C-alpha atoms as one frame of an Amber mdcrd trajectory, in Angstrom:
protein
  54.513 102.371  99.126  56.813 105.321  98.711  59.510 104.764  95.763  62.037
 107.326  97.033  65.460 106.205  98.091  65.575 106.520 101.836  69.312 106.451
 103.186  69.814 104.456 106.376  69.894 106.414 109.931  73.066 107.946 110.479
  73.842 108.161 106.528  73.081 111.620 106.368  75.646 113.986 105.315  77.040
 116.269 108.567  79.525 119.358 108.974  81.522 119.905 105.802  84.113 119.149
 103.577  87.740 119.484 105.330  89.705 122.267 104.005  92.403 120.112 104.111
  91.063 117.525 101.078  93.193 119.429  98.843  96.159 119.003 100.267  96.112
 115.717 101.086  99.294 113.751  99.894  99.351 110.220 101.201  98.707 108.091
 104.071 100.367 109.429 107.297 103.989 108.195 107.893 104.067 107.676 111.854
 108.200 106.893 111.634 108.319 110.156 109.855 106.503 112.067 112.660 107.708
 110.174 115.728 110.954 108.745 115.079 114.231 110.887 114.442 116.607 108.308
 113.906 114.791 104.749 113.332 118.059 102.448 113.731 118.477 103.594 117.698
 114.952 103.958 118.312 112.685 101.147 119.622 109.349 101.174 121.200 108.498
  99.141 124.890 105.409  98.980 126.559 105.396 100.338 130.312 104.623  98.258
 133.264 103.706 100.435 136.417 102.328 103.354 137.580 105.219 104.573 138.824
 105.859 107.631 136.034 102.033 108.790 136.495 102.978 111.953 137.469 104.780
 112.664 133.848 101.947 111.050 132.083 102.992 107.495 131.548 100.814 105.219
 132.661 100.497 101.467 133.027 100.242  99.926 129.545 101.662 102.920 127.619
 104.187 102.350 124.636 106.876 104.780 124.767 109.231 105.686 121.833 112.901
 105.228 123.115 116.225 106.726 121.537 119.184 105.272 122.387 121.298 107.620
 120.331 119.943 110.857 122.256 122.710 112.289 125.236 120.275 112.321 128.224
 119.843 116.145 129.640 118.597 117.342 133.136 115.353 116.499 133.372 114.759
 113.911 130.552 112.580 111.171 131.228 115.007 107.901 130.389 115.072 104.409
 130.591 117.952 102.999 133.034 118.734 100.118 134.213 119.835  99.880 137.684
 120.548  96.382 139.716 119.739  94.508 136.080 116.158  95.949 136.239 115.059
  98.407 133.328 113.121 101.683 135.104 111.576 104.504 133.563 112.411 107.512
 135.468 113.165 111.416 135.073 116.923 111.561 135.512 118.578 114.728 136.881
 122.383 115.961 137.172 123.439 118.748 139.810 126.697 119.319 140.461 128.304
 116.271 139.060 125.663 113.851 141.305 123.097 112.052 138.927 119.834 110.936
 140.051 116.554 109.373 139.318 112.948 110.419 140.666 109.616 109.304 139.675
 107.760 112.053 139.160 108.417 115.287 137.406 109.405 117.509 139.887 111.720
 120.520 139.467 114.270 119.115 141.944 113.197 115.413 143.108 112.278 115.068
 147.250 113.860 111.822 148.958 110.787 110.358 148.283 110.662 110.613 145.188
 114.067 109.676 144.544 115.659 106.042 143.900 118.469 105.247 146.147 121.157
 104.405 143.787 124.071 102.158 145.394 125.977 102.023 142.089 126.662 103.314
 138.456 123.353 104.167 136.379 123.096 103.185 132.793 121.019 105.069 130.565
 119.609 103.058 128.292 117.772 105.437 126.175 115.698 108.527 126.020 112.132
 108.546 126.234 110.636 111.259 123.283 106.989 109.901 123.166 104.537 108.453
 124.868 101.551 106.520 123.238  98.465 105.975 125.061  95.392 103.905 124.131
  92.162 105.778 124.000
């Protein structure tokens, strides 16, 4: 019988020291990193597929600000006929609309017929994803 030590399988020691050991200060402070202003910022979970095309996908938590003005563009969160949507909004000459995916100028397919006023909720910054 051998006296030596032996370390378990897949103890051993690989790569090397980070770099960044020595600057380590702290746990990581997610609020800090993905939240500008945390009393008009919420998180929701997204039901849907319909936002695939900008990367948000069914089960996905997005980081809303309400604060934020929305720009041209911005993916938001409206609500439109009492229903919450996530959608790209976009503003040409004074006419405001919502599309699904992230084109530079939406199609008619892509585009929500919108019978009244839209509210804009909030702005979407982040997306979370589970990997």
């Amino acid at each position: 019988m051998d006296p030596t030590p032996r370390k378990p399988p897949g103890a051993e020691a690989s790569g090397f020291p980070s770099p960044a050991r020595d600057y380590f200060d702290g746990g990581i402070d997610l609020n800090r990193h993905l939240i500008r202003d945390r009393t008009s910022t919420f998180i929701m979970r997204v039901s849907g597929d319909s936002m695939i095309g900008a990367g948000i996908a069914d089960g996905d938590e997005v980081v809303v600000d309400r604060a934020l003005t929305p720009r041209h563009g911005s993916v938001v969160v409206a609500v439109v006929e009492g229903e919450l949507l996530i959608r790209r909004i976009f503003m040409n000459d004074g006419v405001t609309s919502l599309a699904t995916q992230p084109a530079l100028v939406p199609s008619p397919a892509d585009t929500d017929a919108i019978a009244g006023e839209i509210a804009v909720w909030g702005v979407i910054t982040r997306c979370l994803h589970h990997v």
